[in-house]
Coordinates of C-alpha atoms and ligand atoms in Angstrom, one line a residue:
X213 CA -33.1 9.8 -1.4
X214 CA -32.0 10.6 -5.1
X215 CA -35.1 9.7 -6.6
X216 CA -37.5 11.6 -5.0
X217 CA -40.0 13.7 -6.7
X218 CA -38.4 16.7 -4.9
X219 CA -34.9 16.2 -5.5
X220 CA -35.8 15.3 -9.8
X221 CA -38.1 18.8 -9.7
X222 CA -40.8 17.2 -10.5
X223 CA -44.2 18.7 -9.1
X224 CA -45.9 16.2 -6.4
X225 CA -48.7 14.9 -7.2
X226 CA -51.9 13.9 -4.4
X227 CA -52.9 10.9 -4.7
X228 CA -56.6 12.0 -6.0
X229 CA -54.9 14.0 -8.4
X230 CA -53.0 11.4 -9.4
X231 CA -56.6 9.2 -10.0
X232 CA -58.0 11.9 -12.4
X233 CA -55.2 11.4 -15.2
X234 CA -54.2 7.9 -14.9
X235 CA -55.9 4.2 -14.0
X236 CA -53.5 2.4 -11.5
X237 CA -53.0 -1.6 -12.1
X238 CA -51.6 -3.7 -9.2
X239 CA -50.3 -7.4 -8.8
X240 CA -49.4 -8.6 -5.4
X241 CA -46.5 -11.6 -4.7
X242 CA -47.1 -12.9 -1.3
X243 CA -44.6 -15.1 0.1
X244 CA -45.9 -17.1 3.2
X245 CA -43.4 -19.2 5.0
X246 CA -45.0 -22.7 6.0
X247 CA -45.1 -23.7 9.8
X248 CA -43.6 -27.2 8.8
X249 CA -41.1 -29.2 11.4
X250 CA -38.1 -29.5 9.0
X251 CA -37.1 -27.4 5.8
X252 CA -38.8 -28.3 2.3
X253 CA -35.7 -30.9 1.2
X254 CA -33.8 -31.8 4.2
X255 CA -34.8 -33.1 8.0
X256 CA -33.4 -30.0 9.5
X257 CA -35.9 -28.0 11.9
X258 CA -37.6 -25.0 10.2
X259 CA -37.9 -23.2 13.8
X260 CA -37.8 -19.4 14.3
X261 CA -35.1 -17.7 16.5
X262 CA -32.5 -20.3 17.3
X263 CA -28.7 -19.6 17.4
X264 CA -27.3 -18.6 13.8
X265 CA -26.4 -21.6 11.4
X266 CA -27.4 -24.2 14.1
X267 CA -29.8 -25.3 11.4
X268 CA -28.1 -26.6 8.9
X269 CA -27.0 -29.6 7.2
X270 CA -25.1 -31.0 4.0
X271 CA -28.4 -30.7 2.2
X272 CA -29.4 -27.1 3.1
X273 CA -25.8 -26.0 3.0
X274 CA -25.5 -27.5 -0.9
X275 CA -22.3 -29.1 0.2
X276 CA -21.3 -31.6 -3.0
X277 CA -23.6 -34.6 -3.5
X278 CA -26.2 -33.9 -1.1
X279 CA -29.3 -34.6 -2.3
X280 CA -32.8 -33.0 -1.5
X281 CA -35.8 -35.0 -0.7
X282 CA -39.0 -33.1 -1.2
X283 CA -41.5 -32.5 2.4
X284 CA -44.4 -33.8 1.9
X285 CA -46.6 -32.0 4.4
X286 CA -45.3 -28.8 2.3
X287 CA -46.6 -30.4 -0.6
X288 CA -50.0 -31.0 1.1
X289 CA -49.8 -27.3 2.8
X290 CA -49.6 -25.8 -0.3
X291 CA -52.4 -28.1 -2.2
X292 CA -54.8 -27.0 0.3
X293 CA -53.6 -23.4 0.0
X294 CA -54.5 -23.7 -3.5
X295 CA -57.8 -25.3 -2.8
X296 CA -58.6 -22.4 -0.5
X297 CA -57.8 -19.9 -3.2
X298 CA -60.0 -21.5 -6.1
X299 CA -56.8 -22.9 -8.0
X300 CA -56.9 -26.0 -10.1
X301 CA -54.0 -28.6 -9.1
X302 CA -51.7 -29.7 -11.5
X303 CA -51.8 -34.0 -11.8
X304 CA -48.0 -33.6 -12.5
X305 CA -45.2 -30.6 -12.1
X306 CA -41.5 -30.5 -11.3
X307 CA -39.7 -27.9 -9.3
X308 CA -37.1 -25.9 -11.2
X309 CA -33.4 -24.1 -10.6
X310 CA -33.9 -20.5 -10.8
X311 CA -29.7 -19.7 -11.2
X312 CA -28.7 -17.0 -9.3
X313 CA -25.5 -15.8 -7.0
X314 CA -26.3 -14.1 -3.8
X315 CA -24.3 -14.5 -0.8
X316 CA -27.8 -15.9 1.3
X317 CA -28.4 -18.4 -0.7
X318 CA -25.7 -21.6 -0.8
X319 CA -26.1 -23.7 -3.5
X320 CA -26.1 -20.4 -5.9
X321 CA -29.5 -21.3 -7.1
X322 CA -33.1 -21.7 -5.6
X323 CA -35.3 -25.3 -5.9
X324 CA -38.6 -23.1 -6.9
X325 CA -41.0 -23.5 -9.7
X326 CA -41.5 -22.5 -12.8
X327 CA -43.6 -23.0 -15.7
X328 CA -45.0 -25.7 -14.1
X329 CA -46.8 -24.3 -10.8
X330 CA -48.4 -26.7 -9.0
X331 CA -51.5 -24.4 -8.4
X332 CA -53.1 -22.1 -11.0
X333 CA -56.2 -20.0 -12.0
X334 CA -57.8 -19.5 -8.8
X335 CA -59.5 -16.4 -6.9
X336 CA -60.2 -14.6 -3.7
X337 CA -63.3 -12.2 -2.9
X338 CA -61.9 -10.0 -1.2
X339 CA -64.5 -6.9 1.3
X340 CA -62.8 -3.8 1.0
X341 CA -64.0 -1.5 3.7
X342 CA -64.8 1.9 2.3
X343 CA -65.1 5.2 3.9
X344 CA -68.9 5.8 4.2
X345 CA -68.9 2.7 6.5
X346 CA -69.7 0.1 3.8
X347 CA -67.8 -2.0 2.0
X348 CA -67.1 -3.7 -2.0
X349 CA -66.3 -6.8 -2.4
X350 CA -63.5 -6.8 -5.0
X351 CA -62.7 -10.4 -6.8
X352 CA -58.7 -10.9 -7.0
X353 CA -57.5 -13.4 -9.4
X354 CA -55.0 -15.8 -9.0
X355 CA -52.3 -16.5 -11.3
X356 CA -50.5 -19.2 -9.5
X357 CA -48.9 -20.8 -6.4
X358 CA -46.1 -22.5 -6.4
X359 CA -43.4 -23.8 -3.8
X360 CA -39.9 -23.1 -3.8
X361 CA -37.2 -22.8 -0.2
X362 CA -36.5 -20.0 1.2
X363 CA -32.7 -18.5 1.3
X364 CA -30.9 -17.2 4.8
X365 CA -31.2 -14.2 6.2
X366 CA -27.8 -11.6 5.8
X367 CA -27.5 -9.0 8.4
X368 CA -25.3 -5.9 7.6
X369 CA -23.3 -4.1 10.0
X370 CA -21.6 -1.2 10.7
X371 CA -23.5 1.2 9.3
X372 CA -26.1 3.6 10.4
X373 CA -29.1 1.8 8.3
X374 CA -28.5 -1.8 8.4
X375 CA -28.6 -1.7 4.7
X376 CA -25.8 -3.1 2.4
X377 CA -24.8 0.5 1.6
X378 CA -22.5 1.9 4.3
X379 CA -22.0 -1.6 6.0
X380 CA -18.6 -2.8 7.2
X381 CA -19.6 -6.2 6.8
X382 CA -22.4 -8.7 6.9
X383 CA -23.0 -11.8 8.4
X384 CA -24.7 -14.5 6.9
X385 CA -27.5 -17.0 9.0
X386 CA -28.5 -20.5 6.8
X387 CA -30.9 -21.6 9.8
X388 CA -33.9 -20.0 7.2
X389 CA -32.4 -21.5 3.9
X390 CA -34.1 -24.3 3.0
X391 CA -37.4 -23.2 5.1
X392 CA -40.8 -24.4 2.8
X393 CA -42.1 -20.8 1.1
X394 CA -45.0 -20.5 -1.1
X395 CA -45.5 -17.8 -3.4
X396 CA -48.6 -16.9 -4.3
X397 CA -48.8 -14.5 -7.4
X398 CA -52.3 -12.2 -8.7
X399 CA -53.2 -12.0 -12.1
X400 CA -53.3 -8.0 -12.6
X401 CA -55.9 -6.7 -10.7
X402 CA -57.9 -3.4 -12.5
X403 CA -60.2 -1.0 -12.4
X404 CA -60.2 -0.6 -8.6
X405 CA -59.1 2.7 -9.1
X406 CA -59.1 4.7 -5.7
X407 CA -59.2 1.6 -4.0
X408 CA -56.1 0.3 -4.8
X409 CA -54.1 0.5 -1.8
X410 CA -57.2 -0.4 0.1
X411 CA -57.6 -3.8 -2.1
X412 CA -54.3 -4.2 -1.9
X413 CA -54.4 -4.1 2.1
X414 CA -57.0 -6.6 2.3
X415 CA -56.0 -8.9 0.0
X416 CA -53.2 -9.8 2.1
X417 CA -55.4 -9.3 5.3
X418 CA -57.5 -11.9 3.7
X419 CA -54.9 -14.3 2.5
X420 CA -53.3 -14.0 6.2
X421 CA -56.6 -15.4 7.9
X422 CA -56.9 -18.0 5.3
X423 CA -53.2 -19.2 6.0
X424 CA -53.8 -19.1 9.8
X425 CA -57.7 -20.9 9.5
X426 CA -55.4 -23.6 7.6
X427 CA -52.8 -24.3 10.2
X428 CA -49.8 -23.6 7.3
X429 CA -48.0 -21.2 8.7
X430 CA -48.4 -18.9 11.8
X431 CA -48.2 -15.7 9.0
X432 CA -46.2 -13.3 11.0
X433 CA -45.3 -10.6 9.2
X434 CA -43.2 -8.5 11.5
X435 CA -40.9 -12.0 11.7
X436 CA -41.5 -12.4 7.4
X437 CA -43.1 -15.6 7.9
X438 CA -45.7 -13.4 5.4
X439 CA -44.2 -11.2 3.0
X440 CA -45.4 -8.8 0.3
X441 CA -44.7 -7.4 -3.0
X442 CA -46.5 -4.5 -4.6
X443 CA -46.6 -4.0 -8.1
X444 CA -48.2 -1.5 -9.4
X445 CA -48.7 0.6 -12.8
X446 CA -50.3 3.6 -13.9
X447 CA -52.0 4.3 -17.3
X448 CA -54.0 6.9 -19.1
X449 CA -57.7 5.3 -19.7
X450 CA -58.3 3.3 -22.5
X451 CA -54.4 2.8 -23.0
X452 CA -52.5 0.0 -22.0
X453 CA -51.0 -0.3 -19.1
X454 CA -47.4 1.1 -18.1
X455 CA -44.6 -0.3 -17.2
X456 CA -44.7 -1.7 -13.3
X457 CA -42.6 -1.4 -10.6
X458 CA -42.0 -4.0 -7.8
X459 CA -42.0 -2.9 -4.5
X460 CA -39.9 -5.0 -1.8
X461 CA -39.8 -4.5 2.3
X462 CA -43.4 -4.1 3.1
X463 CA -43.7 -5.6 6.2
X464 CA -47.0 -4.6 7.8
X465 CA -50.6 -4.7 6.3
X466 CA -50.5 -0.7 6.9
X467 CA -47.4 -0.3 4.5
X468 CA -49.0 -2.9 1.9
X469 CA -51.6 0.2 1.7
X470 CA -49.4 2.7 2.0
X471 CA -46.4 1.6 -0.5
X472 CA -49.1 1.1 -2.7
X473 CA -50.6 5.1 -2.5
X474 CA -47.8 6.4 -2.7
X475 CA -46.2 4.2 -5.8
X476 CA -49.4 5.6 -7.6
X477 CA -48.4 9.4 -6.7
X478 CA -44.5 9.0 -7.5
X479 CA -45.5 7.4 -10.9
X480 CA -48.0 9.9 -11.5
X481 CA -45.4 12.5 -10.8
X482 CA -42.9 10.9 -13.6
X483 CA -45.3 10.7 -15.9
X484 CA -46.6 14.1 -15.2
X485 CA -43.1 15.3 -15.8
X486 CA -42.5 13.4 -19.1
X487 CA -40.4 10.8 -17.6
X488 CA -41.0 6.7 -18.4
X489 CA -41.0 4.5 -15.5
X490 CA -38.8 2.2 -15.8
X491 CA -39.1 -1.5 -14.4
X492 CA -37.3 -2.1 -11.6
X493 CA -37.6 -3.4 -8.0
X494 CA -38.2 -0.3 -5.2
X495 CA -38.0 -0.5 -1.5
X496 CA -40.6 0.7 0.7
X497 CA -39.4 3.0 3.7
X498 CA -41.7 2.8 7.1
X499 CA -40.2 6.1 8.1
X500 CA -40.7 8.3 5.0
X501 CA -44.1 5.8 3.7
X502 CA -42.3 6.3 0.3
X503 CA -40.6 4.2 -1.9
X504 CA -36.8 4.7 -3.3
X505 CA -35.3 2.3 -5.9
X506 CA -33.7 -0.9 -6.0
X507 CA -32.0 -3.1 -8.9
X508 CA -33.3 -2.8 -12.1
X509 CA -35.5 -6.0 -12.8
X510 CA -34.2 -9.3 -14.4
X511 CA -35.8 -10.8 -17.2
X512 CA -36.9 -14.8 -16.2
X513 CA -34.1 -15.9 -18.9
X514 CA -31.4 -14.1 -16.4
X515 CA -32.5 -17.4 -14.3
X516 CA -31.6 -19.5 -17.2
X517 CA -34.4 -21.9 -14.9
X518 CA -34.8 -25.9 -16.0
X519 CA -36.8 -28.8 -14.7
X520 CA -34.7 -29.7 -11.5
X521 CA -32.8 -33.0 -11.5
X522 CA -32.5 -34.4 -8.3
X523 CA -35.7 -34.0 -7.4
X524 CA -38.7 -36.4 -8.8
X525 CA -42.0 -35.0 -10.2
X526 CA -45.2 -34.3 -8.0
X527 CA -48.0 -36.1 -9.1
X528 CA -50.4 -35.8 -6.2
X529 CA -53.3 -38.4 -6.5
X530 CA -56.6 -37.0 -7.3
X531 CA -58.1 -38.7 -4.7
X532 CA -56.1 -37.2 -1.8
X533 CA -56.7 -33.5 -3.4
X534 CA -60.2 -34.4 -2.8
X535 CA -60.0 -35.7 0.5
X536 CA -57.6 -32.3 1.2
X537 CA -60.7 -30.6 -0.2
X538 CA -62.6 -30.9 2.4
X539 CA -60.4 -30.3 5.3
X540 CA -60.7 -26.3 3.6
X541 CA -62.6 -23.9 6.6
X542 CA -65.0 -21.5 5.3
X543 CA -63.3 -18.5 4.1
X544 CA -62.5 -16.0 7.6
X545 CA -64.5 -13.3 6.1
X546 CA -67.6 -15.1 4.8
X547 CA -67.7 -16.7 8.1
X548 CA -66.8 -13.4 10.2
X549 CA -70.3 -12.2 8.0
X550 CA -72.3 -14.9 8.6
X551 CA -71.4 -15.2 12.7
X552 CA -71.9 -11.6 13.0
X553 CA -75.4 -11.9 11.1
X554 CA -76.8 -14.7 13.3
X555 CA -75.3 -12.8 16.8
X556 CA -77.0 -9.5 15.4
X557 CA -73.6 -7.7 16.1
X558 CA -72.0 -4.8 14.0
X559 CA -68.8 -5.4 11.9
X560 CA -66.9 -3.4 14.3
X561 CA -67.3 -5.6 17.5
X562 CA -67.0 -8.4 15.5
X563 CA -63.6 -6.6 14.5
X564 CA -62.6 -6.4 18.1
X565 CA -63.3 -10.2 18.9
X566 CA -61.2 -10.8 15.9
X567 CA -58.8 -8.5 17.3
X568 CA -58.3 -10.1 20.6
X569 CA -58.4 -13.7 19.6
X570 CA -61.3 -15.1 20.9
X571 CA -63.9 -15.4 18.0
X572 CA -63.4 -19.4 17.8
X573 CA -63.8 -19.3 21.7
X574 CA -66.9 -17.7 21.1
X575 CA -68.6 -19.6 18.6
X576 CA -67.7 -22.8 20.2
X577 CA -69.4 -21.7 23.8
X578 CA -72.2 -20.9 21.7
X579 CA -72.0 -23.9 19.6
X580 CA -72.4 -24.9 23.5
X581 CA -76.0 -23.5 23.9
X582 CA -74.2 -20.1 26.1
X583 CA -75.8 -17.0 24.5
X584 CA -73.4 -15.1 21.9
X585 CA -74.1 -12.2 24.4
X586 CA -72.8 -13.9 27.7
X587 CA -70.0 -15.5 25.0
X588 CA -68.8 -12.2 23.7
X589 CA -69.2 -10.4 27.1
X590 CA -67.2 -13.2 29.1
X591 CA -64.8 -13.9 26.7
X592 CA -63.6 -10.6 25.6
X593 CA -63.9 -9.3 28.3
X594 CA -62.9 -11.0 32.3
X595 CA -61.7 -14.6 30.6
X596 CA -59.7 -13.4 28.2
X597 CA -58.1 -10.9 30.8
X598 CA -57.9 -14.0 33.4
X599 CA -56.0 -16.1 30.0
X600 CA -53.6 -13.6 29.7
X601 CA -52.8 -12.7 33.7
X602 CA -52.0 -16.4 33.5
X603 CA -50.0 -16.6 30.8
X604 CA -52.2 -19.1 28.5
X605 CA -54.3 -19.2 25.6
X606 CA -58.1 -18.8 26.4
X607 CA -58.8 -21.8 24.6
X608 CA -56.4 -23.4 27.5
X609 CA -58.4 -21.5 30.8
X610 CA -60.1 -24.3 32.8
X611 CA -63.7 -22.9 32.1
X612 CA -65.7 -24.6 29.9
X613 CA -69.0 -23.5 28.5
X614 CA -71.2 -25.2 31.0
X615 CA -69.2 -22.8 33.3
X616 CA -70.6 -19.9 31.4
X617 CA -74.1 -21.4 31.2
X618 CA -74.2 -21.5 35.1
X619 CA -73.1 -18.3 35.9
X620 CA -75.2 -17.0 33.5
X621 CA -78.0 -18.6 35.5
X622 CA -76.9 -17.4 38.7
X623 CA -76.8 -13.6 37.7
X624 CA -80.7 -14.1 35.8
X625 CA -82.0 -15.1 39.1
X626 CA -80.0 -12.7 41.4
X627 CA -77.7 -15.0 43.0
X628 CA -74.3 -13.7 41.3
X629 CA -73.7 -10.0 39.8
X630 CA -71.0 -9.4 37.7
X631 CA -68.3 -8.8 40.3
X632 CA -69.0 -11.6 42.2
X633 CA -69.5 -13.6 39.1
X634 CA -65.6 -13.2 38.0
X635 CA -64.1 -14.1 41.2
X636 CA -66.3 -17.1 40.5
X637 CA -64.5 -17.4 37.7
X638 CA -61.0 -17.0 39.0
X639 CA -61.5 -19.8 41.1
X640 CA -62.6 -22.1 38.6
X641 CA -59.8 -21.5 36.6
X642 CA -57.4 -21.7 39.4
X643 CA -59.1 -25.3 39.4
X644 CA -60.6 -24.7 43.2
X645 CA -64.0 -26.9 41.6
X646 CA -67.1 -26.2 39.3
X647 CA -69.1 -23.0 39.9
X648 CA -71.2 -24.2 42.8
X649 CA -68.4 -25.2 44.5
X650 CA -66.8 -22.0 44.4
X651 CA -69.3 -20.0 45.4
X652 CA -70.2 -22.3 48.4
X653 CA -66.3 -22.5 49.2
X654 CA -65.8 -18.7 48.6
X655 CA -68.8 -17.5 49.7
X656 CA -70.0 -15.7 47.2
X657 CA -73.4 -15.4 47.2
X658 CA -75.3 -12.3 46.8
X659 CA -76.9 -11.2 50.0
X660 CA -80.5 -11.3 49.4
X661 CA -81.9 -11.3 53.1
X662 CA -83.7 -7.8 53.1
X663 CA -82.6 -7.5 56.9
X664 CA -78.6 -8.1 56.6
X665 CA -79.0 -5.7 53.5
X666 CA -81.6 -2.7 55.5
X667 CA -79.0 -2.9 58.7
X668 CA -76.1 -2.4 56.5
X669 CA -77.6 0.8 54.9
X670 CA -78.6 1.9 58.2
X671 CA -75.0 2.6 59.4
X672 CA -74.0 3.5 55.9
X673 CA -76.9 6.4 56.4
X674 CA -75.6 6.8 59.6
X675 CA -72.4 7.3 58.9
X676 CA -73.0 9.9 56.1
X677 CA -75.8 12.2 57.7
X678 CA -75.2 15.0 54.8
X679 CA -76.3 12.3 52.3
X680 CA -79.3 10.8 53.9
X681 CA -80.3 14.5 54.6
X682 CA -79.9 15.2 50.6
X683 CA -81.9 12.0 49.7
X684 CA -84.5 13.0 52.0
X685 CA -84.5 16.2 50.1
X686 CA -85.1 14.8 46.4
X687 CA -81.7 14.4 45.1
X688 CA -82.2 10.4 44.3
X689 CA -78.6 10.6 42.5
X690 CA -77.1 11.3 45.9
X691 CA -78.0 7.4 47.0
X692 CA -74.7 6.8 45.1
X693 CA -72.5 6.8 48.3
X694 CA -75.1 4.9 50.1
X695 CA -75.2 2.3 47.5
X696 CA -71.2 2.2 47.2
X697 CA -70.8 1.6 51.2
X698 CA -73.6 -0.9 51.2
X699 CA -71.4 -2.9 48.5
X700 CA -68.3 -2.2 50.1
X701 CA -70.0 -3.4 53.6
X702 CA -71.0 -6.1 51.8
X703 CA -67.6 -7.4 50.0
X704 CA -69.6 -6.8 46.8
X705 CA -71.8 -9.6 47.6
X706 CA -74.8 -7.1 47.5
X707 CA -77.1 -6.9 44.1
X708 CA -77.2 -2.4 43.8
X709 CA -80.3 -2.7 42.1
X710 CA -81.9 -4.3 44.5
X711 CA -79.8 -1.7 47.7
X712 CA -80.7 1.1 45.9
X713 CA -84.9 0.7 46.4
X714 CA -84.1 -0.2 49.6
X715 CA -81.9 3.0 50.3
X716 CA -84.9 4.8 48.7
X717 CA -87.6 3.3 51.2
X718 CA -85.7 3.6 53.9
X719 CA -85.1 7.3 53.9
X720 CA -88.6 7.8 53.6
X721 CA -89.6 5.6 57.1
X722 CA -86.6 7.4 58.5
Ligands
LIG1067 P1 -41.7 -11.4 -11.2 O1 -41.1 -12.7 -11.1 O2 -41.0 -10.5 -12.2 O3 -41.9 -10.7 -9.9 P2 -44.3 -12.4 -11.3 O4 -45.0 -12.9 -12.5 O5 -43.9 -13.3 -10.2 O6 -43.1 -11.6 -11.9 O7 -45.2 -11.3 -10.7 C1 -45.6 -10.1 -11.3 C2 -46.8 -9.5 -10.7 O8 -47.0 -8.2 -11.3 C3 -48.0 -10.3 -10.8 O9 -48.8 -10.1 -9.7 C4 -48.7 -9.6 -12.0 O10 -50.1 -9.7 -11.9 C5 -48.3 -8.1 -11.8 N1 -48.3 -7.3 -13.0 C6 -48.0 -7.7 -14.2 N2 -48.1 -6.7 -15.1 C7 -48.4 -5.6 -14.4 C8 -48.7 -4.2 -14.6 N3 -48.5 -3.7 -15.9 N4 -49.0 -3.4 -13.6 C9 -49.1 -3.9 -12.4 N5 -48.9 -5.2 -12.0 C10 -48.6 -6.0 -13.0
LIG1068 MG1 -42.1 -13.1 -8.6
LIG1069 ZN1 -30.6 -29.1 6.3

């Protein structure tokens, strides 16, 4: 790593340091793949993972006179992306060439868009969770969206890095040129100061939940269906801002952070040290969490870009952007808030249905009239385990709300506990009937006839003289065994509650 702080001899810097001489200003490019059929100008399938160059075509592969035909669900993915995010859509815009030569991309230039974006001027409130436990809400403004293809995907081998440098060769796969991307680009964002990275972080986190909520694209980013670009700056208050540099590669929401912090201390170390920073692209290092640099930056007349003509203009009708209008969910965070308001839960186990899938589950049972604590209990907990022995989704497990609701009934009135209730469950999803038919077929009612239950703890006091001589002597805690042989005896069919007075007032006639 050449230009590390260390190796230049330039002091380190902490990132608090860092914040006491200079003001950091970020942008972020977010690219987010779109989860359409076929690519953005040609009928080919925009699929993840098949064979190398098994997607392809005269049109993606730029072979002569092939012409492109623009996708129109991309064009309506990317007019409700802009809705989402605030933006004003354009009436009329054209795609544009963007003229480069790389090896990944075949027709040597890139159908994108220029000065004519067809989304502009939105923004996104983003929380930012801080480290009392609170949080900020931080407003991010959007420059502009715009649609462009994406190129293929080169893989370098040979070496020890699977980088360029030290390669013996690389191989080239066109299955992702072609594929619909959007780009999604923030106007500066200031005066977050220490939060930076932590803005940064959930800005994308935001934008990833909004993509998913709409359906676009499935916003993977370990598979860059969403990837990120950090740009960031450092300036001395009331000066304006430095010179920025881009940072490629980040790959995980965790990196978005951390490529961020430490961009802020390397600059802050150049600076520190006299140097200028200069603008160029850097790439972000998982390993190290720091940054080394990439190509110095071109200049948008390098892409000598004009109005691309083979393709027509989009005009979308007004009418349709209104009727795309209201196909927008509630943002994921302002509904996250307002869910976990009206089920009096804390942002951290509203984090962990998040987390494991099952918040839309969860409102819809109790959308259903099942209480959000049976829902969140259930769900997250025995259903979503049962989903996942059997390989589905939970939305796809044969229990229904009104399955919920039941059991939920059975356990209020003692007829079900919790172990019996999920073997109920296991055989309504394995589709053996409703819940009263599986506990009639299985048998799984709790015992509530004091005389099955009083014999049963007989021989478990019986059985364990040592115990029933320690319960007799005071030590209630010692009931325990009693309670766990009497549940055992039982095949669990037994409410402990209930076998535990029981143990208590039979040692006593004993
Ligand atoms: P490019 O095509 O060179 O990547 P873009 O306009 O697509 O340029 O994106 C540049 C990004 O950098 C935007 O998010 C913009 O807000 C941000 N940006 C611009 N100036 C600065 C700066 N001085 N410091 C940090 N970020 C900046
Ligand atoms: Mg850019
Ligand atoms: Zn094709």
């Amino acid at each position: 790593m050449t230009d590390s702080t260390a190796a230049k001899g330039l002091t380190k810097v902490s990132f608090d340091e860092a914040l006491t001489r200079y003001d950091p200003v970020i942008g972020l490019e977010v690219h987010v793949e779109l989860g359409t059929n076929s690519k953005m100008f040609c009928s080919c399938s925009a699929s993840f993972g098949a064979d190398p160059n098994t997607h392809v075509c005269p049109v993606c592969l730029a072979l002569p006179g092939a012409m492109p035909v623009i996708n129109e669900v991309a064009v309506e993915s990317i007019i409700r992306m802009g809705l989402a995010l605030h933006c004003s859509i354009a009436t009329w815009c054209r795609m544009a060439r963007k003229n480069y030569f790389y090896p990944d991309m075949p027709k040597n230039f890139q159908i994108s868009q220029y000065d004519e974006p067809i989304c502009v001027d939105g923004w996104l409130d983003v929380v930012v969770p801080l480290d009392d436990g609170g949080s900020e809400t931080v407003r991010v403004e959007i420059e502009r969206v715009h649609l462009e293809e994406d190129t293929g995907k080169l893989t370098h081998a040979g070496g020890a890095t699977g980088r360029i440098h030290g390669a013996d060769y690389s191989l080239v796969d066109y299955n992702r040129a072609g594929i619909p991307l959007v780009e999604i680009v923030t106007k500066p964002v200031t005066g977050t100061r220490a939060l930076a990275p932590a803005v940064a972080k959930a800005y994308v986190a935001e934008l990833r939940d909004i993509m998913r909520d709409l359906g676009v694209s499935d916003v993977k980013m370990e598979e860059g269906s969403l990837r990120c670009d950090a740009n960031v700056s450092l300036h001395r208050s009331g000066e304006p801002w430095g010179t920025r540099t881009e940072t490629k590669n980040v790959n995980s929401l965790r990196s978005v952070e951390r490529a961020v912090r430490s961009e802020v201390e390397r600059q802050a170390a150049v600076l520190d040290g006299g140097g200028v920073i200069r603008q160029e692209t850097r790439h972000f290092h998982e390993d190290t969490g720091t940054t080394t640099s990439g190509r110095s930056k071109e200049e948008a007349e390098d892409y000598r870009y004009f109005p691309e003509p083979d393709l027509v203009p989009i005009a979308p009708d007004p009418a349709w952007v209104e009727e795309l209008r209201g196909t927008i969910p509630e943002q994921p965070s302002l509904r996250r808030a307002r869910l976990a308001d009206t089920w009096q839960i804390s942002p951290l186990e509203m984090e962990s249905l998040v987390n494991a899938g099952v918040l839309g589950i969860v409102e819809s049972a109790v959308n259903d009239g099942v209480t959000p604590d049976a829902a969140r209990k259930w769900w997250a907990g025995e259903l979503l385990r049962q989903a996942n022995e059997r390989g589905v989704a939970p939305a796809d497990l044969a229990v229904t709300s009104a399955d919920i609701a039941r059991v939920e009934q059975l356990i209020s009135d003692g007829s079900l506990n919790d172990q019996l209730a999920r073997q109920v469950f296991d055989g309504v999803a394995n589709g053996e009937g409703g819940v009263d038919a599986v506990v009639e077929a299985r048998g799984l009612g709790v015992v509530s006839d004091d005389g099955a239950l009083i014999s049963a703890i007989d021989d478990a006091l019986a059985a364990q003289p040592d115990v029933a001589q320690k319960i007799r002597g005071g030590k209630v805690a010692a009931a325990g065994a009693i309670v766990g042989a009497v549940m055992k005896a039982t095949g669990g069919r037994a409410d402990a509650g209930k076998v535990r007075e029981l143990i208590l007032a039979r040692v006593v006639e004993q």
